[in-house]
Coordinates of C-alpha atoms in Angstrom, one line a residue:
M10 CA 21.9 114.7 35.8
K11 CA 22.6 110.5 36.9
Y12 CA 19.5 109.2 38.5
T13 CA 18.2 104.9 39.3
V14 CA 15.4 103.5 38.4
M15 CA 12.8 101.1 40.4
I16 CA 11.3 99.3 37.9
P17 CA 8.0 96.7 40.0
A18 CA 7.6 93.9 37.7
A19 CA 6.0 90.8 39.4
G20 CA 2.7 91.9 38.8
S21 CA 0.7 88.6 37.4
G22 CA -1.3 90.8 34.2
K23 CA -4.5 88.3 34.9
R24 CA -6.1 91.4 32.5
M25 CA -3.7 90.1 29.8
G26 CA -5.0 87.4 29.7
A27 CA -1.7 85.3 28.9
G28 CA -1.6 82.2 31.4
Q29 CA 2.2 84.0 32.6
N30 CA 3.2 87.4 33.2
K31 CA 2.9 89.9 30.5
L32 CA 6.4 91.0 30.6
F33 CA 7.3 87.9 29.2
L34 CA 5.1 88.2 25.8
K35 CA 7.2 89.7 23.2
I36 CA 6.6 92.1 21.1
G37 CA 8.4 92.5 17.1
G38 CA 10.3 89.4 18.4
H39 CA 11.7 90.2 21.6
S40 CA 9.6 90.4 25.2
I41 CA 8.3 93.4 26.8
L42 CA 10.4 93.1 29.5
Y43 CA 13.4 93.5 27.2
H44 CA 12.1 97.1 25.6
T45 CA 10.7 98.8 28.9
V46 CA 14.9 98.0 31.1
S47 CA 16.4 98.6 27.3
V48 CA 15.5 102.0 27.6
F49 CA 17.6 102.4 31.1
Q50 CA 20.3 100.6 29.6
E51 CA 20.7 102.8 26.5
D52 CA 20.0 106.6 28.4
P53 CA 23.8 107.5 29.9
N54 CA 22.5 108.5 33.2
C55 CA 20.9 106.0 34.5
E56 CA 23.6 104.7 36.6
E57 CA 21.9 101.5 38.7
I58 CA 17.6 99.3 37.3
I59 CA 16.9 97.5 40.9
M60 CA 14.1 95.5 40.0
A61 CA 11.6 93.4 42.6
V62 CA 10.5 90.1 40.9
K63 CA 9.6 87.1 41.7
P64 CA 11.8 84.5 43.0
E65 CA 10.3 81.6 40.7
E66 CA 10.8 83.9 38.2
Q67 CA 14.3 85.5 38.1
A68 CA 16.4 83.4 36.2
V69 CA 13.9 83.6 33.2
I70 CA 14.3 86.9 33.8
E71 CA 18.1 87.0 34.1
E72 CA 18.1 85.2 30.8
I73 CA 15.8 88.0 29.2
L74 CA 18.7 90.8 30.1
E75 CA 21.7 89.5 29.3
L76 CA 20.4 89.6 25.7
H77 CA 21.7 94.0 26.8
Q78 CA 24.6 94.5 25.1
H79 CA 25.1 97.7 27.6
A80 CA 24.6 96.1 30.6
K81 CA 23.8 98.1 33.4
P82 CA 23.8 97.2 37.0
I83 CA 20.6 95.2 38.2
T84 CA 19.3 94.6 41.9
F85 CA 17.2 92.3 41.9
V86 CA 14.6 92.5 45.0
K87 CA 11.6 89.8 46.3
G88 CA 8.9 91.8 44.6
G89 CA 5.4 91.7 47.0
G90 CA 1.9 91.3 46.6
E91 CA 0.8 94.7 45.9
R92 CA 2.5 97.6 43.6
Q93 CA 3.4 99.6 47.0
N94 CA 5.3 96.9 48.4
S95 CA 7.4 96.2 45.4
V96 CA 8.8 99.4 45.1
A97 CA 9.4 100.2 49.0
A98 CA 11.4 97.1 48.5
C99 CA 13.0 98.6 45.6
I100 CA 13.8 101.7 47.9
S101 CA 15.1 99.8 51.0
A102 CA 17.7 98.5 48.7
Y103 CA 19.6 101.9 47.8
E104 CA 22.0 103.6 49.2
E105 CA 22.4 106.3 47.5
K106 CA 20.4 109.9 48.5
G107 CA 19.9 111.0 44.9
I108 CA 17.2 111.0 42.0
V109 CA 15.3 107.6 41.8
L110 CA 12.8 106.9 39.3
V111 CA 10.1 104.7 39.7
H112 CA 8.2 102.6 36.2
D113 CA 6.3 100.5 35.4
A114 CA 8.0 97.2 33.7
A115 CA 4.7 97.1 31.2
R116 CA 5.2 101.2 29.6
P117 CA 8.1 99.9 26.7
F118 CA 7.9 102.6 24.4
L119 CA 9.3 105.8 27.1
N120 CA 11.0 108.5 25.2
S121 CA 14.3 109.8 26.6
S122 CA 13.4 113.3 26.2
V123 CA 10.6 113.3 28.9
I124 CA 13.5 110.7 31.9
T125 CA 15.9 114.2 31.1
E126 CA 13.1 116.4 32.6
L127 CA 11.8 114.8 34.8
V128 CA 14.8 114.0 36.4
R129 CA 15.3 118.0 36.0
T130 CA 12.2 118.9 37.6
A131 CA 12.9 116.0 40.8
N132 CA 16.0 117.5 41.3
E133 CA 14.2 120.3 41.8
K134 CA 10.8 120.9 43.2
G135 CA 11.6 117.0 44.8
A136 CA 8.8 115.6 42.5
A137 CA 7.7 114.6 39.3
I138 CA 5.1 112.7 36.8
A139 CA 4.7 111.7 33.5
A140 CA 0.9 112.6 32.3
V141 CA -0.9 113.1 29.3
K142 CA -4.0 115.7 28.9
A143 CA -7.4 113.7 29.4
K144 CA -8.9 113.7 25.4
D145 CA -11.9 112.9 26.3
T146 CA -15.0 114.5 27.8
I147 CA -14.6 112.7 30.9
K148 CA -17.9 112.1 33.4
Y149 CA -18.3 111.4 37.2
A150 CA -20.4 108.9 37.8
E151 CA -22.2 107.6 40.3
A152 CA -24.9 104.0 40.7
G153 CA -24.5 104.4 36.7
A154 CA -26.0 108.6 36.9
V155 CA -24.0 111.3 35.7
K156 CA -23.0 113.7 38.9
E157 CA -21.0 115.8 37.3
T158 CA -18.2 116.7 34.0
L159 CA -15.3 117.1 35.4
D160 CA -13.0 120.1 33.7
R161 CA -11.0 118.5 30.3
E162 CA -8.4 120.9 30.1
K163 CA -7.6 120.5 33.6
L164 CA -7.0 116.7 33.9
W165 CA -4.0 115.1 33.4
L166 CA -3.5 110.5 32.7
V167 CA -1.3 109.5 35.0
Q168 CA 2.1 107.8 33.4
T169 CA 5.5 106.2 34.4
P170 CA 8.3 107.3 35.3
Q171 CA 7.5 109.2 38.1
A172 CA 10.7 111.0 40.1
F173 CA 11.3 112.1 43.5
Q174 CA 14.5 113.0 45.6
Y175 CA 14.8 110.0 47.4
K176 CA 15.1 111.6 50.8
L177 CA 11.2 112.8 50.0
L178 CA 9.6 108.6 48.3
K179 CA 11.3 107.2 51.4
E180 CA 9.9 109.1 53.9
A181 CA 6.4 109.2 52.1
S182 CA 6.6 105.3 51.4
D183 CA 7.3 105.0 55.6
S184 CA 4.4 106.6 56.3
A185 CA 2.0 104.6 54.4
I186 CA 3.5 101.8 55.2
Q187 CA 3.7 102.6 58.8
D188 CA 0.2 103.9 58.5
G189 CA -2.0 100.9 56.3
F190 CA -2.2 103.5 54.1
L191 CA -2.4 102.2 50.0
G192 CA -1.6 104.1 46.8
T193 CA -1.8 103.5 43.5
D194 CA 1.1 105.3 43.2
E195 CA 4.1 107.2 44.0
S196 CA 2.4 110.3 43.5
M197 CA -0.6 109.2 45.5
L198 CA 2.4 108.8 48.9
V199 CA 4.0 112.0 48.3
E200 CA 0.2 113.8 47.9
R201 CA 0.1 112.5 51.3
I202 CA 2.5 113.5 53.4
G203 CA 1.5 117.8 51.6
H204 CA 4.5 117.5 48.8
E205 CA 3.3 118.9 46.0
V206 CA 4.2 117.0 43.0
Q207 CA 5.1 118.8 39.5
V208 CA 4.1 117.2 36.3
V209 CA 5.6 117.2 32.8
E210 CA 3.8 116.3 29.4
S211 CA 4.2 113.0 28.5
S212 CA 3.9 111.3 24.9
Y213 CA 0.3 109.5 23.8
D214 CA 3.1 106.6 22.6
N215 CA 4.5 105.6 26.1
V216 CA 1.7 103.2 26.5
K217 CA 0.7 100.6 28.8
M218 CA 1.1 97.1 28.0
T219 CA -2.3 96.0 30.1
T220 CA -4.6 94.1 26.7
Q221 CA -4.0 92.4 23.8
E222 CA -5.3 95.0 22.3
D223 CA -2.1 97.1 23.3
L224 CA 0.0 94.5 22.4
A225 CA -1.3 95.4 18.9
I226 CA -0.6 99.1 19.4
G227 CA 2.9 97.7 20.5
E228 CA 3.6 96.3 17.0
I229 CA 2.7 99.9 15.1
L230 CA 4.8 102.1 17.6
L231 CA 7.6 99.3 17.1
A232 CA 7.6 99.2 13.3
R233 CA 6.9 103.2 13.9
R234 CA 10.3 103.7 16.2
K235 CA 12.3 101.1 13.2

C-alpha cells in the first residue's frame, strides 16, 4: 500500500550539544538524516517525501540527499518554530487523500516491517503509532515524591512513524491550530478530536538520536545491520 512520509527536520537539537543541526552529525560515514531518508528511499511503497527544513539549511540538506541512488520526489517546505508547525506546513503541501506518515528525522534505524504494519492499520482504523513496551517500572511523582506506581503492562513508549488517513490528520492539525493547542506528537492531536489511535509494536532499535550517547548506540546498530 502506497504512502507519503512527512519529515520535520527543522529542529535545533540542543540536547545533543553539537553546535549545529544534529541531523548533520555522522554515523558510519553518513549523516543521521541520510540514514533516515534512506529507509524511505528504499521502500517501494513510499511515493513521496515532504520535508520541513530551515531555509538556511535547505541547500546543505539537498546536497546530502543527492547521494541517494534511488531518489523519490522530495518536496521542501519551511519549518516552523515548533514541530507541530513544521508538520502543519507538510500537511499543507500534500495534495492527495491517502495514507501519510510522520517520522522523526533523527530516527535512522526504522524497520520496514513496522512501516508496512502502520500503513495497513491506518488504512483500516484511521490512525496508528509505532511504540515499544515499557521495560522499566514507572512511577508517577509530584515534587519529588512518588504518588503512584503505574501498571507497566499497559505502558508504551511512543516512537515514530505515526500513520494517518490524510483527512483525519488534517482535521486534527487544523483544530489544534485554531484552538491554539500545542501537542507533543500527531497522535495527541488526533486523540484530542476523539479518534482512537491504534498501537503497532515497533523495535527498540528505533532509537531517536538525542544525545552523544545515542550516537555511540547508533554506531553499534549500524554495524549490526551491516
